[in-house]
Amino acid sequence: MAEPLGALLDAALAPDVDPAEVAALPLPGQMRAAVVRKSEVERFAGLATHDKDPRESLHVDVVPIPPLGPNEVLIAPMASALNFNTVWTSIFEPLPTFVFLERFGRESDLGRRHDLDHHIVGSDAAGVVVRTGPGVTRWRPGDRVTVHCNAVDMEGPEGHDDSMLDARQRIWGFETNFGGMAELALVKGNQLMPMPTHLTWEEAACLSLTLATSYRMLVGRNAARMKQGDIVLIWGATGGLGGFATQLVQNGGAIPVCVVSSPEKVELLRSLGVERVIDRQAEGYAFWDGDRQEPREWRRFGKRIRELTGGEDPDIVFEHPGRATFGASVFVTRRGGTIVTCASTSGYVHEYDNRYLWMNLKRVVASHFANYKEAWEANRLVDLGMIHPILTRTYPLEGAAEAAQVIHRNAHAGKLGVLVNATAEGQGVQDPAKRERFAAALDTWKRLA
Ligand code: NDP
């Protein structure tokens, strides 16, 4: 049995919090955490991806609390969120994430702490700081924070222009252990950001990974660099990435063309003011016929986009489905335009007709999560009420595996939250008057629950 965090949480969340008092309170020896087990990495051997079920491999176990190192912080996550990377971890694809932890373990003494027989998942969290390690000066026990998942030391030169280029950059809770779906989580001080004051724990916990990724892909200086008036084709526009991409495109004075797969999703986008929406299911695009792509279907799709835009092609295609859509994405992009990609959900060996790329001077730009500054700017937009959470459903920690399966089946919309130390939904709001100002926007996505 894990000991409850009760007194520690009470002190850390007190309105007149005393950081020294919180720091002096004892930590429990063990905690509850959502984990995959090393002993089970062969569990799904021989099964097709679709048939691998996270409900069989993602468990809530009682595990030891990690020791704190330099520049690190222990937070008590009040809530966390599901990301697609937890689906990959729990079906052990494309490889068991223990491979990352073993590699980390070989790197240094501090890395060795991560190389365990269990992997605590979760790459998003909102919570409260309970301990700071040596060298942490910007954060104190009692600070309410959101966490971004770029875990990087910056010891080498490569990352000092853009920390995503650091050779030892890792995604927290995926390529490191001690992620957000645990009563205590280990992060670096430079992963913390102030929690937006009008949000609940579960709303704040579902922001960073997909919002900051979308921010870098579209807005930051490192990828597509969207500008006013750009036409942006957004695949999966009500998914984790797409739900934020759509808002960023609208905010930036660009023109979203959103692709989704149900009338309910179309309706949600319309209620957000998106005029150009394609229901890929209803319109039945079949870009692949077995092993061959269907250029006729690319053309039909391109024609449909032009109908919606008054004859224009996308300046930017926001790509992540990968193999299923990449050929079409390259085809429909405007001459000189950009396909920005951060993922390959449907398969990572992409095929496209290169004549459409080079003859039309298009660019494929790779993007991956975000550096601290990009994540911070994205978080700031939320605090300003310019971007809103896209949470649709919240699960208890014991329901994390069910939530992972829902995402694996593409039976969700927006983000799925997980309560960790919070005892119910709706807790954690610091500024109720500010929340009231954004009440309508905060409720919109919950309609898709
Ligand atoms: P979600 O599942 O929340 O959303 C993805 C959406 O894409 C789905 O809702 C679906 O929308 C659409 N989609 C899925 N498959 C296809 C397909 N075959 N053809 C067309 N559309 C499809 O996932 P996320 O948005 O959170 O993540 C998407 C991918 O991006 C994942 O693989 C994830 O691992 C990766 N990722 C990468 C990051 C990085 O930093 N590199 C960061 C975040 C995510 P609909 O059915 O409505 O069309």
mmCIF file with all atom_site columns, N, CA, C and O and ligand atoms in Angstrom, residues 84-85 88 209-210 213 235-236 238-242 259-261 265 280 320-321 324-325 342-346 367-369 407 410 412 414-415, ligand 1:
data_model
loop_
_atom_site.group_PDB
_atom_site.id
_atom_site.type_symbol
_atom_site.label_atom_id
_atom_site.label_alt_id
_atom_site.label_comp_id
_atom_site.label_asym_id
_atom_site.label_entity_id
_atom_site.label_seq_id
_atom_site.pdbx_PDB_ins_code
_atom_site.Cartn_x
_atom_site.Cartn_y
_atom_site.Cartn_z
_atom_site.occupancy
_atom_site.B_iso_or_equiv
_atom_site.pdbx_formal_charge
_atom_site.auth_seq_id
_atom_site.auth_comp_id
_atom_site.auth_asym_id
_atom_site.auth_atom_id
_atom_site.pdbx_PDB_model_num
ATOM   1   N N   . PHE A 1 84  ? -0.855  10.369 -27.321 1.00 0.00 ? 84  PHE A N   1
ATOM   2   C CA  . PHE A 1 84  ? -0.707  9.178  -28.146 1.00 0.00 ? 84  PHE A CA  1
ATOM   3   C C   . PHE A 1 84  ? 0.557   8.405  -27.752 1.00 0.00 ? 84  PHE A C   1
ATOM   4   O O   . PHE A 1 84  ? 0.630   7.183  -27.914 1.00 0.00 ? 84  PHE A O   1
ATOM   5   N N   . ASN A 1 85  ? 1.565   9.104  -27.176 1.00 0.00 ? 85  ASN A N   1
ATOM   6   C CA  . ASN A 1 85  ? 2.800   8.379  -26.828 1.00 0.00 ? 85  ASN A CA  1
ATOM   7   C C   . ASN A 1 85  ? 2.548   7.319  -25.742 1.00 0.00 ? 85  ASN A C   1
ATOM   8   O O   . ASN A 1 85  ? 3.244   6.309  -25.686 1.00 0.00 ? 85  ASN A O   1
ATOM   9   N N   . TRP A 1 88  ? 1.566   4.326  -27.638 1.00 0.00 ? 88  TRP A N   1
ATOM   10  C CA  . TRP A 1 88  ? 2.750   3.627  -28.179 1.00 0.00 ? 88  TRP A CA  1
ATOM   11  C C   . TRP A 1 88  ? 3.455   2.854  -27.058 1.00 0.00 ? 88  TRP A C   1
ATOM   12  O O   . TRP A 1 88  ? 3.823   1.692  -27.229 1.00 0.00 ? 88  TRP A O   1
ATOM   13  N N   . LEU A 1 209 ? 1.676   19.145 -24.139 1.00 0.00 ? 209 LEU A N   1
ATOM   14  C CA  . LEU A 1 209 ? 2.353   18.345 -25.171 1.00 0.00 ? 209 LEU A CA  1
ATOM   15  C C   . LEU A 1 209 ? 1.822   18.661 -26.560 1.00 0.00 ? 209 LEU A C   1
ATOM   16  O O   . LEU A 1 209 ? 2.586   18.978 -27.472 1.00 0.00 ? 209 LEU A O   1
ATOM   17  N N   . THR A 1 210 ? 0.527   18.621 -26.728 1.00 0.00 ? 210 THR A N   1
ATOM   18  C CA  . THR A 1 210 ? 0.034   18.833 -28.100 1.00 0.00 ? 210 THR A CA  1
ATOM   19  C C   . THR A 1 210 ? -0.033  20.314 -28.466 1.00 0.00 ? 210 THR A C   1
ATOM   20  O O   . THR A 1 210 ? 0.195   20.675 -29.611 1.00 0.00 ? 210 THR A O   1
ATOM   21  N N   . THR A 1 213 ? 3.529   21.471 -29.318 1.00 0.00 ? 213 THR A N   1
ATOM   22  C CA  . THR A 1 213 ? 3.936   20.864 -30.596 1.00 0.00 ? 213 THR A CA  1
ATOM   23  C C   . THR A 1 213 ? 3.296   21.621 -31.761 1.00 0.00 ? 213 THR A C   1
ATOM   24  O O   . THR A 1 213 ? 3.969   21.963 -32.750 1.00 0.00 ? 213 THR A O   1
ATOM   25  N N   . TRP A 1 235 ? -5.116  18.119 -40.734 1.00 0.00 ? 235 TRP A N   1
ATOM   26  C CA  . TRP A 1 235 ? -5.635  16.758 -40.548 1.00 0.00 ? 235 TRP A CA  1
ATOM   27  C C   . TRP A 1 235 ? -6.015  16.570 -39.076 1.00 0.00 ? 235 TRP A C   1
ATOM   28  O O   . TRP A 1 235 ? -5.378  17.143 -38.195 1.00 0.00 ? 235 TRP A O   1
ATOM   29  N N   . GLY A 1 236 ? -7.036  15.767 -38.824 1.00 0.00 ? 236 GLY A N   1
ATOM   30  C CA  . GLY A 1 236 ? -7.419  15.437 -37.443 1.00 0.00 ? 236 GLY A CA  1
ATOM   31  C C   . GLY A 1 236 ? -7.698  16.687 -36.630 1.00 0.00 ? 236 GLY A C   1
ATOM   32  O O   . GLY A 1 236 ? -7.223  16.837 -35.508 1.00 0.00 ? 236 GLY A O   1
ATOM   33  N N   . THR A 1 238 ? -9.935  17.918 -34.813 1.00 0.00 ? 238 THR A N   1
ATOM   34  C CA  . THR A 1 238 ? -10.466 17.916 -33.446 1.00 0.00 ? 238 THR A CA  1
ATOM   35  C C   . THR A 1 238 ? -9.682  16.956 -32.550 1.00 0.00 ? 238 THR A C   1
ATOM   36  O O   . THR A 1 238 ? -10.102 16.646 -31.441 1.00 0.00 ? 238 THR A O   1
ATOM   37  N N   . GLY A 1 239 ? -8.527  16.483 -33.017 1.00 0.00 ? 239 GLY A N   1
ATOM   38  C CA  . GLY A 1 239 ? -7.682  15.625 -32.191 1.00 0.00 ? 239 GLY A CA  1
ATOM   39  C C   . GLY A 1 239 ? -6.802  16.468 -31.273 1.00 0.00 ? 239 GLY A C   1
ATOM   40  O O   . GLY A 1 239 ? -6.949  17.696 -31.191 1.00 0.00 ? 239 GLY A O   1
ATOM   41  N N   . GLY A 1 240 ? -5.881  15.802 -30.591 1.00 0.00 ? 240 GLY A N   1
ATOM   42  C CA  . GLY A 1 240 ? -5.020  16.487 -29.633 1.00 0.00 ? 240 GLY A CA  1
ATOM   43  C C   . GLY A 1 240 ? -4.194  17.589 -30.269 1.00 0.00 ? 240 GLY A C   1
ATOM   44  O O   . GLY A 1 240 ? -4.140  18.719 -29.772 1.00 0.00 ? 240 GLY A O   1
ATOM   45  N N   . LEU A 1 241 ? -3.527  17.285 -31.371 1.00 0.00 ? 241 LEU A N   1
ATOM   46  C CA  . LEU A 1 241 ? -2.748  18.320 -32.062 1.00 0.00 ? 241 LEU A CA  1
ATOM   47  C C   . LEU A 1 241 ? -3.661  19.274 -32.816 1.00 0.00 ? 241 LEU A C   1
ATOM   48  O O   . LEU A 1 241 ? -3.518  20.502 -32.751 1.00 0.00 ? 241 LEU A O   1
ATOM   49  N N   . GLY A 1 242 ? -4.600  18.692 -33.568 1.00 0.00 ? 242 GLY A N   1
ATOM   50  C CA  . GLY A 1 242 ? -5.418  19.489 -34.486 1.00 0.00 ? 242 GLY A CA  1
ATOM   51  C C   . GLY A 1 242 ? -6.336  20.482 -33.780 1.00 0.00 ? 242 GLY A C   1
ATOM   52  O O   . GLY A 1 242 ? -6.597  21.573 -34.302 1.00 0.00 ? 242 GLY A O   1
ATOM   53  N N   . VAL A 1 259 ? -9.941  18.863 -41.551 1.00 0.00 ? 259 VAL A N   1
ATOM   54  C CA  . VAL A 1 259 ? -10.384 17.524 -41.948 1.00 0.00 ? 259 VAL A CA  1
ATOM   55  C C   . VAL A 1 259 ? -10.696 16.725 -40.680 1.00 0.00 ? 259 VAL A C   1
ATOM   56  O O   . VAL A 1 259 ? -9.870  16.670 -39.761 1.00 0.00 ? 259 VAL A O   1
ATOM   57  N N   . VAL A 1 260 ? -11.891 16.132 -40.641 1.00 0.00 ? 260 VAL A N   1
ATOM   58  C CA  . VAL A 1 260 ? -12.306 15.291 -39.513 1.00 0.00 ? 260 VAL A CA  1
ATOM   59  C C   . VAL A 1 260 ? -13.113 14.101 -40.040 1.00 0.00 ? 260 VAL A C   1
ATOM   60  O O   . VAL A 1 260 ? -13.273 13.948 -41.260 1.00 0.00 ? 260 VAL A O   1
ATOM   61  N N   . SER A 1 261 ? -13.666 13.299 -39.122 1.00 0.00 ? 261 SER A N   1
ATOM   62  C CA  . SER A 1 261 ? -14.308 12.066 -39.593 1.00 0.00 ? 261 SER A CA  1
ATOM   63  C C   . SER A 1 261 ? -15.700 11.811 -39.016 1.00 0.00 ? 261 SER A C   1
ATOM   64  O O   . SER A 1 261 ? -16.121 10.655 -38.952 1.00 0.00 ? 261 SER A O   1
ATOM   65  N N   . LYS A 1 265 ? -18.041 16.168 -35.152 1.00 0.00 ? 265 LYS A N   1
ATOM   66  C CA  . LYS A 1 265 ? -16.794 16.942 -35.185 1.00 0.00 ? 265 LYS A CA  1
ATOM   67  C C   . LYS A 1 265 ? -16.943 18.127 -36.135 1.00 0.00 ? 265 LYS A C   1
ATOM   68  O O   . LYS A 1 265 ? -16.455 19.230 -35.858 1.00 0.00 ? 265 LYS A O   1
ATOM   69  N N   . ARG A 1 280 ? -13.908 13.504 -43.904 1.00 0.00 ? 280 ARG A N   1
ATOM   70  C CA  . ARG A 1 280 ? -13.204 12.547 -44.780 1.00 0.00 ? 280 ARG A CA  1
ATOM   71  C C   . ARG A 1 280 ? -13.951 11.224 -44.858 1.00 0.00 ? 280 ARG A C   1
ATOM   72  O O   . ARG A 1 280 ? -13.872 10.500 -45.851 1.00 0.00 ? 280 ARG A O   1
ATOM   73  N N   . HIS A 1 320 ? 0.295   14.700 -39.648 1.00 0.00 ? 320 HIS A N   1
ATOM   74  C CA  . HIS A 1 320 ? 0.677   13.748 -38.607 1.00 0.00 ? 320 HIS A CA  1
ATOM   75  C C   . HIS A 1 320 ? 0.126   12.348 -38.838 1.00 0.00 ? 320 HIS A C   1
ATOM   76  O O   . HIS A 1 320 ? 0.700   11.397 -38.325 1.00 0.00 ? 320 HIS A O   1
ATOM   77  N N   . PRO A 1 321 ? -0.977  12.163 -39.671 1.00 0.00 ? 321 PRO A N   1
ATOM   78  C CA  . PRO A 1 321 ? -1.423  10.774 -39.881 1.00 0.00 ? 321 PRO A CA  1
ATOM   79  C C   . PRO A 1 321 ? -0.347  9.925  -40.575 1.00 0.00 ? 321 PRO A C   1
ATOM   80  O O   . PRO A 1 321 ? -0.277  8.721  -40.370 1.00 0.00 ? 321 PRO A O   1
ATOM   81  N N   . ALA A 1 324 ? -0.922  7.099  -44.406 1.00 0.00 ? 324 ALA A N   1
ATOM   82  C CA  . ALA A 1 324 ? -2.261  7.111  -45.012 1.00 0.00 ? 324 ALA A CA  1
ATOM   83  C C   . ALA A 1 324 ? -2.508  8.378  -45.832 1.00 0.00 ? 324 ALA A C   1
ATOM   84  O O   . ALA A 1 324 ? -3.229  8.348  -46.830 1.00 0.00 ? 324 ALA A O   1
ATOM   85  N N   . THR A 1 325 ? -1.935  9.500  -45.417 1.00 0.00 ? 325 THR A N   1
ATOM   86  C CA  . THR A 1 325 ? -2.296  10.792 -46.021 1.00 0.00 ? 325 THR A CA  1
ATOM   87  C C   . THR A 1 325 ? -1.146  11.527 -46.681 1.00 0.00 ? 325 THR A C   1
ATOM   88  O O   . THR A 1 325 ? -1.371  12.519 -47.373 1.00 0.00 ? 325 THR A O   1
ATOM   89  N N   . CYS A 1 342 ? 5.018   15.977 -37.904 1.00 0.00 ? 342 CYS A N   1
ATOM   90  C CA  . CYS A 1 342 ? 5.578   15.647 -36.579 1.00 0.00 ? 342 CYS A CA  1
ATOM   91  C C   . CYS A 1 342 ? 5.268   14.208 -36.210 1.00 0.00 ? 342 CYS A C   1
ATOM   92  O O   . CYS A 1 342 ? 5.520   13.815 -35.077 1.00 0.00 ? 342 CYS A O   1
ATOM   93  N N   . ALA A 1 343 ? 4.669   13.445 -37.111 1.00 0.00 ? 343 ALA A N   1
ATOM   94  C CA  . ALA A 1 343 ? 4.264   12.097 -36.694 1.00 0.00 ? 343 ALA A CA  1
ATOM   95  C C   . ALA A 1 343 ? 3.869   11.243 -37.880 1.00 0.00 ? 343 ALA A C   1
ATOM   96  O O   . ALA A 1 343 ? 3.772   11.725 -39.021 1.00 0.00 ? 343 ALA A O   1
ATOM   97  N N   . SER A 1 344 ? 3.596   9.981  -37.572 1.00 0.00 ? 344 SER A N   1
ATOM   98  C CA  . SER A 1 344 ? 3.229   8.987  -38.587 1.00 0.00 ? 344 SER A CA  1
ATOM   99  C C   . SER A 1 344 ? 2.288   7.963  -37.969 1.00 0.00 ? 344 SER A C   1
ATOM   100 O O   . SER A 1 344 ? 2.587   6.778  -37.934 1.00 0.00 ? 344 SER A O   1
ATOM   101 N N   . THR A 1 345 ? 1.164   8.417  -37.486 1.00 0.00 ? 345 THR A N   1
ATOM   102 C CA  . THR A 1 345 ? 0.274   7.518  -36.741 1.00 0.00 ? 345 THR A CA  1
ATOM   103 C C   . THR A 1 345 ? -0.076  6.257  -37.528 1.00 0.00 ? 345 THR A C   1
ATOM   104 O O   . THR A 1 345 ? -0.130  5.166  -36.971 1.00 0.00 ? 345 THR A O   1
ATOM   105 N N   . SER A 1 346 ? -0.302  6.400  -38.849 1.00 0.00 ? 346 SER A N   1
ATOM   106 C CA  . SER A 1 346 ? -0.781  5.245  -39.628 1.00 0.00 ? 346 SER A CA  1
ATOM   107 C C   . SER A 1 346 ? 0.362   4.462  -40.278 1.00 0.00 ? 346 SER A C   1
ATOM   108 O O   . SER A 1 346 ? 0.110   3.527  -41.036 1.00 0.00 ? 346 SER A O   1
ATOM   109 N N   . SER A 1 367 ? 9.174   18.571 -37.575 1.00 0.00 ? 367 SER A N   1
ATOM   110 C CA  . SER A 1 367 ? 9.022   19.287 -36.315 1.00 0.00 ? 367 SER A CA  1
ATOM   111 C C   . SER A 1 367 ? 8.837   18.248 -35.219 1.00 0.00 ? 367 SER A C   1
ATOM   112 O O   . SER A 1 367 ? 8.283   17.167 -35.465 1.00 0.00 ? 367 SER A O   1
ATOM   113 N N   . HIS A 1 368 ? 9.312   18.564 -34.023 1.00 0.00 ? 368 HIS A N   1
ATOM   114 C CA  . HIS A 1 368 ? 9.178   17.629 -32.901 1.00 0.00 ? 368 HIS A CA  1
ATOM   115 C C   . HIS A 1 368 ? 9.003   18.460 -31.651 1.00 0.00 ? 368 HIS A C   1
ATOM   116 O O   . HIS A 1 368 ? 9.667   19.501 -31.512 1.00 0.00 ? 368 HIS A O   1
ATOM   117 N N   . PHE A 1 369 ? 8.140   18.086 -30.792 1.00 0.00 ? 369 PHE A N   1
ATOM   118 C CA  . PHE A 1 369 ? 7.688   18.829 -29.608 1.00 0.00 ? 369 PHE A CA  1
ATOM   119 C C   . PHE A 1 369 ? 8.026   20.321 -29.697 1.00 0.00 ? 369 PHE A C   1
ATOM   120 O O   . PHE A 1 369 ? 7.622   21.008 -30.641 1.00 0.00 ? 369 PHE A O   1
ATOM   121 N N   . ILE A 1 407 ? -8.238  6.173  -27.265 1.00 0.00 ? 407 ILE A N   1
ATOM   122 C CA  . ILE A 1 407 ? -7.423  6.919  -28.238 1.00 0.00 ? 407 ILE A CA  1
ATOM   123 C C   . ILE A 1 407 ? -6.903  5.971  -29.325 1.00 0.00 ? 407 ILE A C   1
ATOM   124 O O   . ILE A 1 407 ? -6.922  6.303  -30.513 1.00 0.00 ? 407 ILE A O   1
ATOM   125 N N   . ASN A 1 410 ? -9.296  5.595  -31.901 1.00 0.00 ? 410 ASN A N   1
ATOM   126 C CA  . ASN A 1 410 ? -9.749  6.872  -32.474 1.00 0.00 ? 410 ASN A CA  1
ATOM   127 C C   . ASN A 1 410 ? -11.232 7.099  -32.167 1.00 0.00 ? 410 ASN A C   1
ATOM   128 O O   . ASN A 1 410 ? -12.006 7.561  -32.989 1.00 0.00 ? 410 ASN A O   1
ATOM   129 N N   . HIS A 1 412 ? -12.220 9.058  -29.657 1.00 0.00 ? 412 HIS A N   1
ATOM   130 C CA  . HIS A 1 412 ? -12.236 10.243 -28.794 1.00 0.00 ? 412 HIS A CA  1
ATOM   131 C C   . HIS A 1 412 ? -12.232 11.500 -29.664 1.00 0.00 ? 412 HIS A C   1
ATOM   132 O O   . HIS A 1 412 ? -12.086 11.430 -30.876 1.00 0.00 ? 412 HIS A O   1
ATOM   133 N N   . GLY A 1 414 ? -10.561 15.726 -29.029 1.00 0.00 ? 414 GLY A N   1
ATOM   134 C CA  . GLY A 1 414 ? -9.833  16.586 -28.111 1.00 0.00 ? 414 GLY A CA  1
ATOM   135 C C   . GLY A 1 414 ? -8.905  15.775 -27.222 1.00 0.00 ? 414 GLY A C   1
ATOM   136 O O   . GLY A 1 414 ? -8.297  14.801 -27.661 1.00 0.00 ? 414 GLY A O   1
ATOM   137 N N   . LYS A 1 415 ? -8.826  16.181 -25.954 1.00 0.00 ? 415 LYS A N   1
ATOM   138 C CA  . LYS A 1 415 ? -7.915  15.533 -25.027 1.00 0.00 ? 415 LYS A CA  1
ATOM   139 C C   . LYS A 1 415 ? -8.671  14.767 -23.950 1.00 0.00 ? 415 LYS A C   1
ATOM   140 O O   . LYS A 1 415 ? -9.767  15.155 -23.542 1.00 0.00 ? 415 LYS A O   1
HETATM 141 P P1  . NDP B 2 .   ? -5.249  12.172 -31.745 1.00 0.00 ? 1   NDP B P1  1
HETATM 142 O O1  . NDP B 2 .   ? -5.555  10.730 -31.886 1.00 0.00 ? 1   NDP B O1  1
HETATM 143 O O2  . NDP B 2 .   ? -5.841  12.930 -30.609 1.00 0.00 ? 1   NDP B O2  1
HETATM 144 O O3  . NDP B 2 .   ? -5.673  12.945 -33.065 1.00 0.00 ? 1   NDP B O3  1
HETATM 145 C C1  . NDP B 2 .   ? -5.246  12.530 -34.335 1.00 0.00 ? 1   NDP B C1  1
HETATM 146 C C2  . NDP B 2 .   ? -6.386  12.654 -35.318 1.00 0.00 ? 1   NDP B C2  1
HETATM 147 O O4  . NDP B 2 .   ? -5.861  12.364 -36.617 1.00 0.00 ? 1   NDP B O4  1
HETATM 148 C C3  . NDP B 2 .   ? -7.504  11.673 -35.104 1.00 0.00 ? 1   NDP B C3  1
HETATM 149 O O5  . NDP B 2 .   ? -8.447  12.163 -34.202 1.00 0.00 ? 1   NDP B O5  1
HETATM 150 C C4  . NDP B 2 .   ? -8.081  11.498 -36.495 1.00 0.00 ? 1   NDP B C4  1
HETATM 151 O O6  . NDP B 2 .   ? -9.099  12.496 -36.692 1.00 0.00 ? 1   NDP B O6  1
HETATM 152 C C5  . NDP B 2 .   ? -6.906  11.827 -37.411 1.00 0.00 ? 1   NDP B C5  1
HETATM 153 N N1  . NDP B 2 .   ? -6.438  10.613 -38.057 1.00 0.00 ? 1   NDP B N1  1
HETATM 154 C C6  . NDP B 2 .   ? -6.018  9.475  -37.446 1.00 0.00 ? 1   NDP B C6  1
HETATM 155 N N2  . NDP B 2 .   ? -5.708  8.557  -38.375 1.00 0.00 ? 1   NDP B N2  1
HETATM 156 C C7  . NDP B 2 .   ? -5.935  9.128  -39.580 1.00 0.00 ? 1   NDP B C7  1
HETATM 157 C C8  . NDP B 2 .   ? -5.816  8.686  -40.920 1.00 0.00 ? 1   NDP B C8  1
HETATM 158 N N3  . NDP B 2 .   ? -5.398  7.444  -41.199 1.00 0.00 ? 1   NDP B N3  1
HETATM 159 N N4  . NDP B 2 .   ? -6.144  9.534  -41.906 1.00 0.00 ? 1   NDP B N4  1
HETATM 160 C C9  . NDP B 2 .   ? -6.584  10.795 -41.628 1.00 0.00 ? 1   NDP B C9  1
HETATM 161 N N5  . NDP B 2 .   ? -6.715  11.263 -40.394 1.00 0.00 ? 1   NDP B N5  1
HETATM 162 C C10 . NDP B 2 .   ? -6.395  10.439 -39.376 1.00 0.00 ? 1   NDP B C10 1
HETATM 163 O O7  . NDP B 2 .   ? -3.673  12.258 -31.700 1.00 0.00 ? 1   NDP B O7  1
HETATM 164 P P2  . NDP B 2 .   ? -2.736  13.525 -31.523 1.00 0.00 ? 1   NDP B P2  1
HETATM 165 O O8  . NDP B 2 .   ? -3.236  14.644 -32.354 1.00 0.00 ? 1   NDP B O8  1
HETATM 166 O O9  . NDP B 2 .   ? -2.484  13.774 -30.093 1.00 0.00 ? 1   NDP B O9  1
HETATM 167 O O10 . NDP B 2 .   ? -1.382  12.937 -32.136 1.00 0.00 ? 1   NDP B O10 1
HETATM 168 C C11 . NDP B 2 .   ? -1.346  12.559 -33.501 1.00 0.00 ? 1   NDP B C11 1
HETATM 169 C C12 . NDP B 2 .   ? 0.017   11.920 -33.784 1.00 0.00 ? 1   NDP B C12 1
HETATM 170 O O11 . NDP B 2 .   ? 1.039   12.865 -33.516 1.00 0.00 ? 1   NDP B O11 1
HETATM 171 C C13 . NDP B 2 .   ? 0.329   10.702 -32.921 1.00 0.00 ? 1   NDP B C13 1
HETATM 172 O O12 . NDP B 2 .   ? 0.989   9.750  -33.714 1.00 0.00 ? 1   NDP B O12 1
HETATM 173 C C14 . NDP B 2 .   ? 1.269   11.236 -31.859 1.00 0.00 ? 1   NDP B C14 1
HETATM 174 O O13 . NDP B 2 .   ? 2.126   10.248 -31.334 1.00 0.00 ? 1   NDP B O13 1
HETATM 175 C C15 . NDP B 2 .   ? 2.011   12.296 -32.653 1.00 0.00 ? 1   NDP B C15 1
HETATM 176 N N6  . NDP B 2 .   ? 2.556   13.394 -31.863 1.00 0.00 ? 1   NDP B N6  1
HETATM 177 C C16 . NDP B 2 .   ? 3.835   13.785 -32.091 1.00 0.00 ? 1   NDP B C16 1
HETATM 178 C C17 . NDP B 2 .   ? 4.383   14.810 -31.375 1.00 0.00 ? 1   NDP B C17 1
HETATM 179 C C18 . NDP B 2 .   ? 5.782   15.239 -31.581 1.00 0.00 ? 1   NDP B C18 1
HETATM 180 O O14 . NDP B 2 .   ? 6.280   16.058 -30.822 1.00 0.00 ? 1   NDP B O14 1
HETATM 181 N N7  . NDP B 2 .   ? 6.483   14.758 -32.577 1.00 0.00 ? 1   NDP B N7  1
HETATM 182 C C19 . NDP B 2 .   ? 3.604   15.506 -30.340 1.00 0.00 ? 1   NDP B C19 1
HETATM 183 C C20 . NDP B 2 .   ? 2.209   15.098 -30.267 1.00 0.00 ? 1   NDP B C20 1
HETATM 184 C C21 . NDP B 2 .   ? 1.733   14.055 -30.992 1.00 0.00 ? 1   NDP B C21 1
HETATM 185 P P3  . NDP B 2 .   ? -10.404 12.218 -37.585 1.00 0.00 ? 1   NDP B P3  1
HETATM 186 O O15 . NDP B 2 .   ? -10.731 10.760 -37.417 1.00 0.00 ? 1   NDP B O15 1
HETATM 187 O O16 . NDP B 2 .   ? -11.434 13.119 -37.004 1.00 0.00 ? 1   NDP B O16 1
HETATM 188 O O17 . NDP B 2 .   ? -10.057 12.602 -38.982 1.00 0.00 ? 1   NDP B O17 1
#
